[in-house]
Amino acid sequence: MGDPLVDYLRSCCVHVLGQRPGCGFFIAPQLIVTCSHVIGRDVLVGEPIALEQWDQGKTKSLEGATVLENFAQDDLALVQTVDANPYFAPISGEVRMNHELTALGFPDGGDRQLLDQFTAVYEGQTLFIDAQGRSGAESKFKAGQVQPGYSGGPLLNLKTSRVMGIVVATRDQWGDLGGWAIEISVLERRLRECQRELPRPDPGWIDAEAKQRERVSPSVIQLTPEQLRQLLQNPERDRVEELSRSLGKNQNAIRLALRTLGEKEHQISDEQLPLKLLESIQSFDNQLKSLATLRSTDSEVSRKLDQVRMALELDELEEADTSLEDVAELSLARARAAEELELRAREVREQGLRDAASAYAQRGQLALSRLFYLEAADHFSKAAETLPSYDSAQIFEYRLAQAGALYRHGDEQGENSKLVGAIRVYANLLSHYPRVENPGDWAATQNNLGTALSTLGERESGTNRLEEAVTAYREALKERTRERVPLSWAATQNNLGNALSTLGERESGTNRLEEAVTAYREALKEYTRERVPLDWAATQNNLGTALWTLGERYKVRKYIVLAKEAIRTSFNLYREAGYEQYDEYFEQRLRDLDELIDSIG
């Protein structure tokens, strides 16, 4: 028969068959916690997840389980089951150095299914930053072999009888170097955010806890206070061996404990003496076990550790402490030197990524100059993908250039699929770079998105793309105000007028055309002949077209006359500027307007 708490905890565990099969365990009758990387970091809330549970020597599927929460940043996930499990484990983050731990999981057993466990010792806390950008603190433990399949499993603190962590990573899956666990405080914070309260410990757990204490409690030392004090002053070998057999502890641990308490026995009462002795024996036993598993690739550190072990065997506690201080200082010096090397390596790596990204971007610029738009888009995309994720401003610029190249190819070559690609890139930028962080860039991207949507909408028969374009332009105008950026405001007003005008031509009413006329007239408040003559002329021509459509549709002479006036104004400027190639175009438009005026009367 195993440990009562471990036996109970087995009934809490489930085999999670996610993207990387691992373990999970019930913390409430219908609530399971596991690791995000076990179910899959991209798995959405509400998606089904396959679970298996051991039941009387065989496995059974838990039907209807779904992902309740997926906290990829914390590598945590919560799964909800349809049926309530009668066994669930209480949690607590209380833990101290050298506390004994037990972990459960489902390691790969080849042609056998395994629900296995390992024991370990708590070693402290590790701060980390991983390849996915996740950072934080995790509990570190040693002297346990973490194999694939343990991730997401419970890490039980035998001292507190509570689960103190969720196994997440290994130091070496082929050896017993231990690993790391997600701290319970992270789970507790997430549960508070979800407004989920855990139930009190199950009575079955409380019973198992009591049995565990009875089972692991050391035997009572059958010595009177006088005999015990005599033993402290004269730890006879035979008596030490007898205690070792009855308590199941290392003789060296008992000898060290007797010596330690012998130096302070006058400070301890008769009632406390047996308990203090047992506590000291347990502490030395844990330390000796811990030292036996310590390994180092540094030969000097290994030599110092050997000195510690030898000093403890010779009851030379002060020398052992001095040697451990030497190990700490030496290891810390080594670690700091390694940190400096890592920092330099990181700097070199990041500079290399920036240089590579810059080279890709230059290739993209060269391709643009040669009118190879698709090649340019590919180079700009590679530049964005190469940069470190924290360089968000430069990534934004490269993605903007990628979208611009896709748009130019789609616009000039008539490939709608490339326009769709540009729209997708613009929309993705807007979702990752909020308005509040950089309103100017956000507004420019909204304007560019509107242009791509408008161009695609003019080619398609429906109105959905044009409606989306109008929305994008109006969003841009929330930041592109006349007071702040007058010319950019006018450009977006002109673009908005174009989209509305196209919509008005396809719809039966007058609202869109009238809105287009308003937008063009707004643009002309800043697009003046003196400041930007060609933009002024183009907008006058656009205004004339919208008025023409209004007048022709409803046979209103006033609109036709205003249209002719706007188009003639535009024609005059193009002629004065020497754009003779437009003469025939404008002359034909003016003749058509004259005929329309005559037909209306």
XYZ file of C-alpha atoms in Angstrom:
601
model
C 0.000 0.000 0.000
C 1.329 3.475 -0.901
C 1.133 6.765 0.924
C -2.538 7.582 1.720
C -2.348 11.116 0.264
C -0.630 9.934 -2.909
C -3.238 7.172 -3.310
C -5.993 9.782 -2.994
C -4.199 12.161 -5.403
C -4.089 9.448 -8.066
C -7.898 9.557 -8.150
C -7.708 13.322 -8.788
C -5.455 12.936 -11.853
C -6.538 12.725 -15.490
C -4.562 11.998 -18.630
C -4.931 15.110 -20.841
C -4.703 14.118 -24.516
C -3.917 17.562 -25.905
C -1.307 18.741 -28.396
C 1.372 17.434 -26.004
C -0.247 14.746 -23.830
C 0.294 15.307 -20.150
C -1.464 15.366 -16.816
C -4.151 17.417 -15.118
C -5.884 17.141 -11.761
C -9.183 18.078 -10.178
C -9.140 21.053 -7.792
C -12.938 21.072 -7.572
C -15.544 18.412 -8.480
C -15.894 19.688 -12.082
C -12.719 21.752 -12.466
C -9.317 20.510 -13.691
C -6.070 22.464 -13.871
C -3.282 21.597 -16.334
C -0.643 23.375 -18.445
C -1.509 25.485 -21.479
C 1.219 23.820 -23.532
C -0.409 20.444 -22.816
C -3.806 21.338 -24.314
C -2.239 23.702 -26.881
C -1.491 27.389 -26.391
C -3.781 28.382 -29.294
C -6.753 26.247 -28.251
C -9.805 28.457 -27.750
C -12.144 28.598 -24.793
C -15.081 26.237 -25.271
C -13.242 23.732 -27.442
C -13.557 20.062 -26.425
C -10.570 18.320 -24.854
C -10.004 14.566 -24.571
C -9.434 13.233 -21.040
C -8.848 9.764 -19.637
C -8.986 8.649 -16.022
C -7.846 5.457 -14.326
C -10.719 3.405 -12.947
C -10.193 0.007 -11.268
C -7.185 -1.048 -13.335
C -8.325 0.393 -16.667
C -8.831 3.806 -18.264
C -12.116 5.494 -19.093
C -12.851 8.579 -21.174
C -14.384 11.657 -19.546
C -16.897 12.795 -22.127
C -17.959 16.404 -22.670
C -14.901 18.113 -21.156
C -14.207 21.596 -22.558
C -11.554 24.277 -22.149
C -12.818 26.809 -19.602
C -9.781 29.145 -19.623
C -6.452 29.093 -21.469
C -3.833 31.352 -19.892
C -1.000 30.839 -22.389
C 1.098 33.610 -20.812
C 1.129 31.704 -17.491
C 1.173 28.253 -19.158
C -2.002 27.409 -17.229
C -5.335 26.057 -18.417
C -8.637 25.216 -16.720
C -10.861 22.422 -18.012
C -14.489 21.893 -17.052
C -16.103 18.465 -16.947
C -19.747 17.493 -17.238
C -19.671 14.904 -14.465
C -18.421 15.708 -10.973
C -15.361 13.850 -9.732
C -15.635 12.829 -6.050
C -11.889 13.359 -5.534
C -10.241 16.783 -5.708
C -6.986 18.090 -4.253
C -6.586 21.153 -2.008
C -3.853 23.637 -2.919
C -1.463 25.826 -0.938
C 1.708 27.640 -1.922
C 3.336 27.115 1.487
C 6.718 25.437 1.044
C 10.219 25.669 2.487
C 13.673 24.528 1.536
C 14.163 20.738 1.616
C 10.457 19.923 1.972
C 9.807 16.494 0.489
C 7.594 16.485 -2.607
C 5.783 13.897 -4.718
C 4.649 14.449 -8.326
C 2.199 12.404 -10.386
C 1.861 12.130 -14.145
C 1.433 9.922 -17.196
C 4.921 9.286 -18.637
C 5.287 7.431 -21.923
C 5.563 3.735 -21.197
C 5.776 2.459 -24.756
C 3.218 -0.323 -25.074
C 2.056 0.215 -21.478
C -0.086 2.979 -20.037
C 1.478 4.462 -16.918
C 0.194 6.555 -14.044
C 3.470 7.065 -12.223
C 5.113 9.244 -9.594
C 8.484 10.486 -8.433
C 9.779 12.065 -5.238
C 11.756 15.274 -5.083
C 13.031 17.966 -2.724
C 12.090 21.662 -2.858
C 15.119 23.771 -3.729
C 13.855 27.346 -4.132
C 12.513 29.746 -6.725
C 13.712 30.395 -10.274
C 13.066 33.584 -12.272
C 12.748 32.917 -16.015
C 12.030 34.295 -19.488
C 11.190 31.602 -22.081
C 11.187 31.450 -25.890
C 7.479 32.348 -26.039
C 8.094 35.604 -24.171
C 6.587 34.224 -20.947
C 8.302 35.455 -17.800
C 7.842 35.036 -14.075
C 8.893 32.813 -11.204
C 8.632 29.042 -10.784
C 9.317 26.612 -7.967
C 12.482 24.564 -8.460
C 12.876 21.028 -7.161
C 15.638 18.449 -7.364
C 16.225 14.712 -7.081
C 13.236 13.843 -9.259
C 13.109 12.651 -12.872
C 10.588 14.668 -14.892
C 9.724 12.851 -18.120
C 7.292 13.914 -20.884
C 3.786 13.254 -19.587
C 4.288 14.820 -16.149
C 3.550 18.366 -17.377
C 0.372 19.672 -15.777
C 0.551 17.175 -12.939
C 0.291 17.967 -9.224
C 3.360 18.511 -7.046
C 2.378 17.467 -3.527
C 4.154 18.886 -0.485
C 4.272 16.007 1.995
C 5.072 18.452 4.786
C 1.897 20.544 4.391
C -0.293 17.851 2.775
C -1.270 20.284 0.013
C -0.492 20.568 -3.695
C 2.090 23.363 -3.907
C 2.720 23.494 -7.670
C 1.941 22.268 -11.197
C 4.829 20.476 -12.925
C 5.841 22.423 -16.039
C 9.433 21.655 -17.101
C 12.383 19.343 -16.554
C 16.072 19.898 -16.086
C 16.886 16.551 -17.695
C 14.242 13.996 -18.684
C 16.924 11.274 -18.753
C 18.134 11.823 -15.199
C 16.946 12.733 -11.713
C 18.033 16.371 -11.785
C 14.524 17.607 -11.024
C 12.602 20.407 -12.717
C 10.256 23.345 -12.232
C 6.629 23.851 -11.275
C 4.163 26.708 -11.740
C 3.638 28.319 -8.370
C 0.206 27.949 -6.802
C 0.017 31.735 -6.325
C -0.288 32.073 -10.125
C -3.234 29.649 -10.170
C -4.856 31.410 -7.202
C -4.578 34.788 -8.937
C -6.186 33.436 -12.098
C -8.991 31.826 -10.094
C -9.699 35.177 -8.416
C -9.823 36.895 -11.793
C -12.361 34.301 -12.950
C -14.277 34.762 -9.675
C -14.000 31.071 -8.883
C -13.816 29.877 -5.317
C -12.503 26.418 -4.499
C -14.404 24.142 -2.100
C -13.114 23.065 1.280
C -10.921 19.937 1.264
C -12.887 16.737 0.776
C -13.397 14.686 3.997
C -11.661 11.819 2.195
C -8.571 13.998 1.801
C -8.655 14.927 5.488
C -8.805 11.230 6.410
C -5.910 10.460 4.068
C -3.958 13.337 5.589
C -4.432 11.898 9.082
C -3.363 8.435 7.943
C -0.356 9.940 6.188
C 0.782 11.636 9.406
C 0.395 8.383 11.325
C 2.335 6.516 8.663
C 5.241 8.917 8.213
C 5.589 10.109 11.816
C 8.794 8.781 13.296
C 8.504 6.252 16.038
C 8.478 7.641 19.533
C 11.907 7.559 21.067
C 11.602 5.076 23.906
C 13.979 6.874 26.247
C 13.398 8.789 29.465
C 14.590 12.421 29.567
C 17.529 11.343 31.740
C 18.505 8.573 29.276
C 18.097 10.938 26.347
C 20.303 13.605 27.910
C 22.896 10.958 28.675
C 22.798 9.874 25.038
C 23.303 13.462 23.921
C 26.502 13.645 25.951
C 27.692 10.171 24.941
C 26.260 9.020 21.571
C 27.245 5.369 21.776
C 27.534 3.575 18.484
C 25.168 0.753 19.444
C 22.485 3.214 20.561
C 22.884 5.230 17.325
C 22.452 2.064 15.271
C 19.371 1.151 17.299
C 17.827 4.578 16.715
C 18.653 4.330 13.005
C 16.737 1.041 12.715
C 13.714 2.236 14.716
C 13.428 5.607 13.006
C 14.517 4.542 9.528
C 17.024 7.384 9.347
C 20.660 7.694 8.322
C 23.094 6.975 11.198
C 25.186 9.984 10.264
C 22.058 12.185 10.471
C 21.333 10.819 13.960
C 24.916 11.359 15.107
C 24.908 14.960 13.806
C 21.569 15.646 15.487
C 22.785 14.243 18.810
C 25.880 16.416 18.686
C 23.898 19.550 17.760
C 21.337 19.108 20.544
C 24.056 18.125 22.992
C 25.492 21.608 22.634
C 22.126 23.226 23.441
C 20.358 20.720 25.698
C 20.271 23.140 28.607
C 18.012 25.400 26.510
C 15.441 22.653 25.810
C 12.830 21.348 28.254
C 12.313 17.641 28.942
C 8.981 17.722 27.095
C 10.471 19.312 23.960
C 13.680 17.306 23.849
C 12.347 14.208 21.965
C 10.538 16.394 19.418
C 13.570 18.607 18.876
C 15.761 15.564 18.404
C 13.373 14.048 15.858
C 13.170 17.386 14.035
C 16.945 17.718 13.923
C 17.405 14.114 12.765
C 14.853 14.659 9.972
C 16.536 17.885 8.921
C 20.006 16.329 8.762
C 18.590 13.275 6.974
C 17.032 15.526 4.326
C 20.264 17.434 3.897
C 22.366 14.306 3.537
C 19.950 12.986 0.923
C 20.098 16.304 -0.838
C 23.887 16.424 -0.821
C 24.036 12.895 -2.177
C 22.185 14.016 -5.301
C 24.079 17.257 -5.888
C 26.027 17.246 -9.142
C 28.111 19.904 -10.843
C 29.980 20.048 -14.127
C 32.395 22.454 -12.463
C 35.284 20.379 -11.093
C 36.146 22.932 -8.392
C 32.547 23.058 -7.160
C 32.421 19.257 -7.126
C 35.587 19.167 -5.036
C 34.081 21.610 -2.542
C 30.899 19.535 -2.312
C 32.980 16.455 -1.577
C 34.600 18.412 1.254
C 31.131 19.231 2.638
C 30.114 15.564 2.622
C 33.382 14.535 4.254
C 33.038 17.234 6.921
C 29.530 16.055 7.800
C 30.698 12.458 8.046
C 33.374 13.641 10.510
C 30.875 15.748 12.491
C 32.751 18.900 11.508
C 29.731 21.157 11.068
C 31.621 24.450 11.015
C 33.945 23.198 8.299
C 30.946 21.947 6.321
C 29.333 25.367 6.618
C 32.532 27.109 5.497
C 32.821 24.808 2.490
C 29.205 25.469 1.565
C 29.886 29.206 1.758
C 32.821 28.657 -0.621
C 30.525 26.714 -2.977
C 27.969 29.526 -2.923
C 30.526 32.266 -3.615
C 32.319 30.272 -6.297
C 29.092 29.263 -8.025
C 27.756 32.804 -7.839
C 30.945 34.112 -9.441
C 30.651 31.513 -12.175
C 26.984 32.399 -12.690
C 27.702 36.121 -12.932
C 30.424 35.508 -15.463
C 28.025 33.344 -17.447
C 25.377 36.074 -17.229
C 27.811 38.561 -18.714
C 28.561 36.153 -21.553
C 24.844 35.535 -22.085
C 24.183 39.277 -22.110
C 26.880 39.830 -24.690
C 25.628 36.875 -26.753
C 22.088 38.263 -26.551
C 23.305 41.674 -27.698
C 25.179 40.115 -30.610
C 22.151 37.991 -31.522
C 19.741 40.930 -31.406
C 22.059 43.141 -33.441
C 22.360 40.329 -35.974
C 18.575 40.076 -36.221
C 18.258 43.838 -36.691
C 20.966 43.852 -39.373
C 19.328 40.930 -41.188
C 15.932 42.628 -41.000
C 17.418 45.846 -42.350
C 18.979 43.936 -45.260
C 15.624 42.299 -46.061
C 13.977 45.724 -45.972
C 16.610 47.161 -48.325
C 15.961 44.284 -50.712
C 12.283 45.171 -50.483
C 13.033 48.806 -51.309
C 15.184 47.751 -54.258
C 12.402 45.484 -55.511
C 9.932 48.390 -55.238
C 12.261 50.567 -57.299
C 12.261 47.852 -59.985
C 8.455 47.577 -59.762
C 8.709 43.985 -58.470
C 5.940 44.478 -55.936
C 5.382 40.864 -54.865
C 9.084 40.337 -54.255
C 9.136 43.563 -52.250
C 6.180 42.400 -50.132
C 7.966 39.117 -49.398
C 11.175 40.902 -48.352
C 9.331 43.323 -46.065
C 7.472 40.383 -44.482
C 10.769 38.598 -43.794
C 12.165 41.790 -42.276
C 9.214 41.998 -39.868
C 9.477 38.318 -38.937
C 13.230 38.549 -38.312
C 13.176 41.454 -35.864
C 12.955 40.776 -32.096
C 9.338 40.993 -30.973
C 9.974 43.978 -28.689
C 11.006 46.161 -31.663
C 7.331 46.817 -32.368
C 7.688 50.240 -34.003
C 10.040 48.971 -36.707
C 7.960 45.818 -37.224
C 4.961 48.096 -37.801
C 6.856 50.015 -40.503
C 7.913 46.818 -42.284
C 4.374 45.408 -42.202
C 3.031 48.705 -43.522
C 5.516 48.524 -46.397
C 4.505 44.903 -47.061
C 0.837 45.876 -47.285
C 1.655 48.835 -49.520
C 3.565 46.610 -51.963
C 0.701 44.085 -52.071
C -1.748 46.921 -52.711
C 0.288 48.370 -55.570
C 0.530 44.977 -57.283
C -3.167 44.298 -56.824
C -4.098 47.788 -58.020
C -1.823 47.919 -61.053
C -2.012 44.256 -62.129
C -5.693 43.742 -61.371
C -5.087 40.841 -58.958
C -7.833 41.024 -56.377
C -6.216 38.324 -54.240
C -3.278 40.659 -53.563
C -5.662 43.427 -52.552
C -7.220 40.962 -50.120
C -3.710 40.218 -48.814
C -3.050 43.921 -48.259
C -6.396 44.309 -46.463
C -5.514 41.389 -44.196
C -2.138 42.915 -43.257
C -3.695 46.332 -42.535
C -6.425 44.767 -40.384
C -3.843 42.740 -38.464
C -1.798 45.867 -37.788
C -4.862 47.646 -36.433
C -5.557 44.758 -34.047
C -1.982 44.710 -32.693
C -1.234 48.441 -32.613
C -4.113 50.156 -30.799
C -5.178 53.740 -31.462
C -4.173 54.887 -27.976
C -0.508 53.846 -28.402
C 0.175 55.691 -31.671
C -2.873 57.562 -32.981
C -1.082 58.949 -36.028
C 0.049 55.559 -37.334
C -3.328 54.081 -36.463
C -5.145 56.719 -38.517
C -2.760 56.310 -41.477
C -3.355 52.550 -41.422
C -7.133 53.075 -41.305
C -6.829 55.357 -44.342
C -4.716 52.797 -46.229
C -7.160 50.039 -45.306
C -9.993 52.171 -46.673
C -8.144 52.701 -49.963
C -7.515 48.963 -50.422
C -11.155 48.171 -49.582
C -12.408 50.897 -51.909
C -10.269 49.689 -54.815
C -11.461 46.113 -54.339
C -15.044 47.287 -53.867
C -15.013 49.141 -57.211
C -14.159 45.841 -58.933
C -16.743 43.739 -57.128
C -20.455 43.883 -57.799
C -21.626 44.180 -54.203
C -21.341 47.058 -51.754
C -19.851 45.353 -48.662
C -16.247 46.332 -49.386
C -17.257 49.921 -50.126
C -19.236 50.107 -46.872
C -16.166 48.830 -45.001
C -14.032 51.433 -46.790
C -16.367 54.233 -45.663
C -16.127 52.964 -42.079
C -12.312 52.838 -42.261
C -12.046 56.410 -43.617
C -14.377 57.733 -40.923
C -12.316 55.960 -38.273
C -9.172 57.614 -39.676
C -10.832 61.040 -39.459
C -11.168 60.603 -35.682
C -7.431 61.208 -35.435
C -6.759 62.918 -38.783
C -8.454 66.171 -37.776
C -8.322 69.389 -39.766
C -6.678 71.236 -36.872
C -3.957 68.631 -36.328
C -3.017 67.477 -39.881
C -4.996 69.599 -42.384
C -3.651 68.095 -45.629
C -3.957 64.506 -44.385
C -7.477 65.340 -43.227
C -8.307 66.664 -46.698
C -6.819 63.573 -48.382
C -8.976 61.261 -46.278
C -12.064 63.429 -46.930
C -11.396 63.093 -50.666
C -10.954 59.321 -50.309
C -14.175 59.125 -48.322
C -15.952 61.078 -51.075
C -14.725 58.598 -53.706
C -16.048 55.592 -51.766
C -19.381 57.301 -51.080
C -19.684 58.375 -54.724
C -19.170 54.804 -55.948
C -21.727 53.570 -53.432
C -24.151 56.274 -54.565
C -23.844 55.185 -58.179
C -24.868 51.637 -57.171
C -27.700 52.596 -54.829
C -31.040 54.117 -55.755
C -31.218 56.904 -53.156
C -29.389 60.217 -52.943
C -27.925 60.005 -49.420
C -24.565 58.560 -50.406
C -24.085 60.974 -53.314
C -24.980 63.948 -51.133
C -22.533 62.705 -48.470
C -19.871 62.410 -51.186
C -20.476 66.012 -52.284
C -20.129 67.131 -48.660
C -16.845 65.177 -48.242
C -15.349 66.708 -51.427
C -16.313 70.218 -50.344
C -14.742 69.576 -46.931
C -11.520 68.430 -48.625
C -11.440 71.636 -50.744
C -11.283 73.725 -47.565
C -7.625 72.634 -47.208
C -6.936 71.421 -50.757
C -6.611 74.972 -52.102
C -5.348 75.951 -55.533
C -2.481 77.913 -54.020
C -1.277 75.171 -51.670
C -1.759 71.911 -53.638
C -3.011 72.818 -57.115
C -3.119 69.293 -58.592
C -4.877 67.793 -55.549
C -7.301 70.730 -55.690
C -8.015 70.067 -59.386
C -8.494 66.314 -58.882
C -10.935 66.910 -56.038
C -12.858 69.481 -58.127
C -13.195 66.857 -60.863
C -14.404 64.268 -58.301
C -16.934 66.789 -56.970
C -18.162 67.463 -60.483
C -18.658 63.735 -61.125
C -20.770 63.296 -57.972
C -22.909 66.350 -58.846
C -23.289 65.086 -62.413
C -24.621 61.725 -61.156
C -27.093 63.510 -58.875
C -28.317 65.822 -61.633
C -28.613 63.096 -64.241
C -30.472 60.708 -61.931
C -33.082 63.240 -60.813
C -33.013 65.590 -63.858
C -32.030 68.565 -61.691
C -30.435 71.276 -63.846
C -28.773 73.002 -60.860
C -26.604 69.967 -60.118
C -25.538 69.679 -63.771
C -24.539 73.337 -63.911
C -22.530 72.996 -60.692
C -20.907 69.812 -62.046
C -19.901 71.617 -65.253
C -18.447 74.492 -63.258
C -16.335 72.155 -61.085
C -15.093 70.091 -64.024
C -14.243 73.207 -66.095
C -12.318 74.622 -63.122
C -10.323 71.394 -62.920
C -9.765 71.381 -66.710
C -8.420 74.924 -66.681
C -5.786 74.144 -64.079
C -4.602 70.980 -65.864
C -4.307 72.966 -69.116
C -2.377 75.763 -67.414
C -0.071 73.221 -65.828
C 0.746 71.758 -69.237
C -1.124 68.439 -68.955
C -2.335 68.517 -72.546
C -2.959 64.762 -72.543
C -6.133 65.410 -70.521
C -7.649 67.885 -73.030
C -9.724 65.355 -74.941
C -10.983 63.755 -71.729
C -12.210 67.051 -70.261
C -13.583 68.404 -73.544
C -15.705 65.293 -74.009
C -17.018 65.541 -70.439
C -17.994 69.171 -70.948
C -19.781 68.386 -74.252
C -21.719 65.591 -72.531
C -22.756 68.007 -69.780
C -23.916 70.611 -72.311
C -26.096 68.002 -74.010
C -27.524 66.929 -70.661
C -28.329 70.562 -69.756
C -30.056 71.033 -73.105
C -32.106 67.849 -72.649
C -33.299 68.971 -69.223
C -34.136 72.482 -70.408
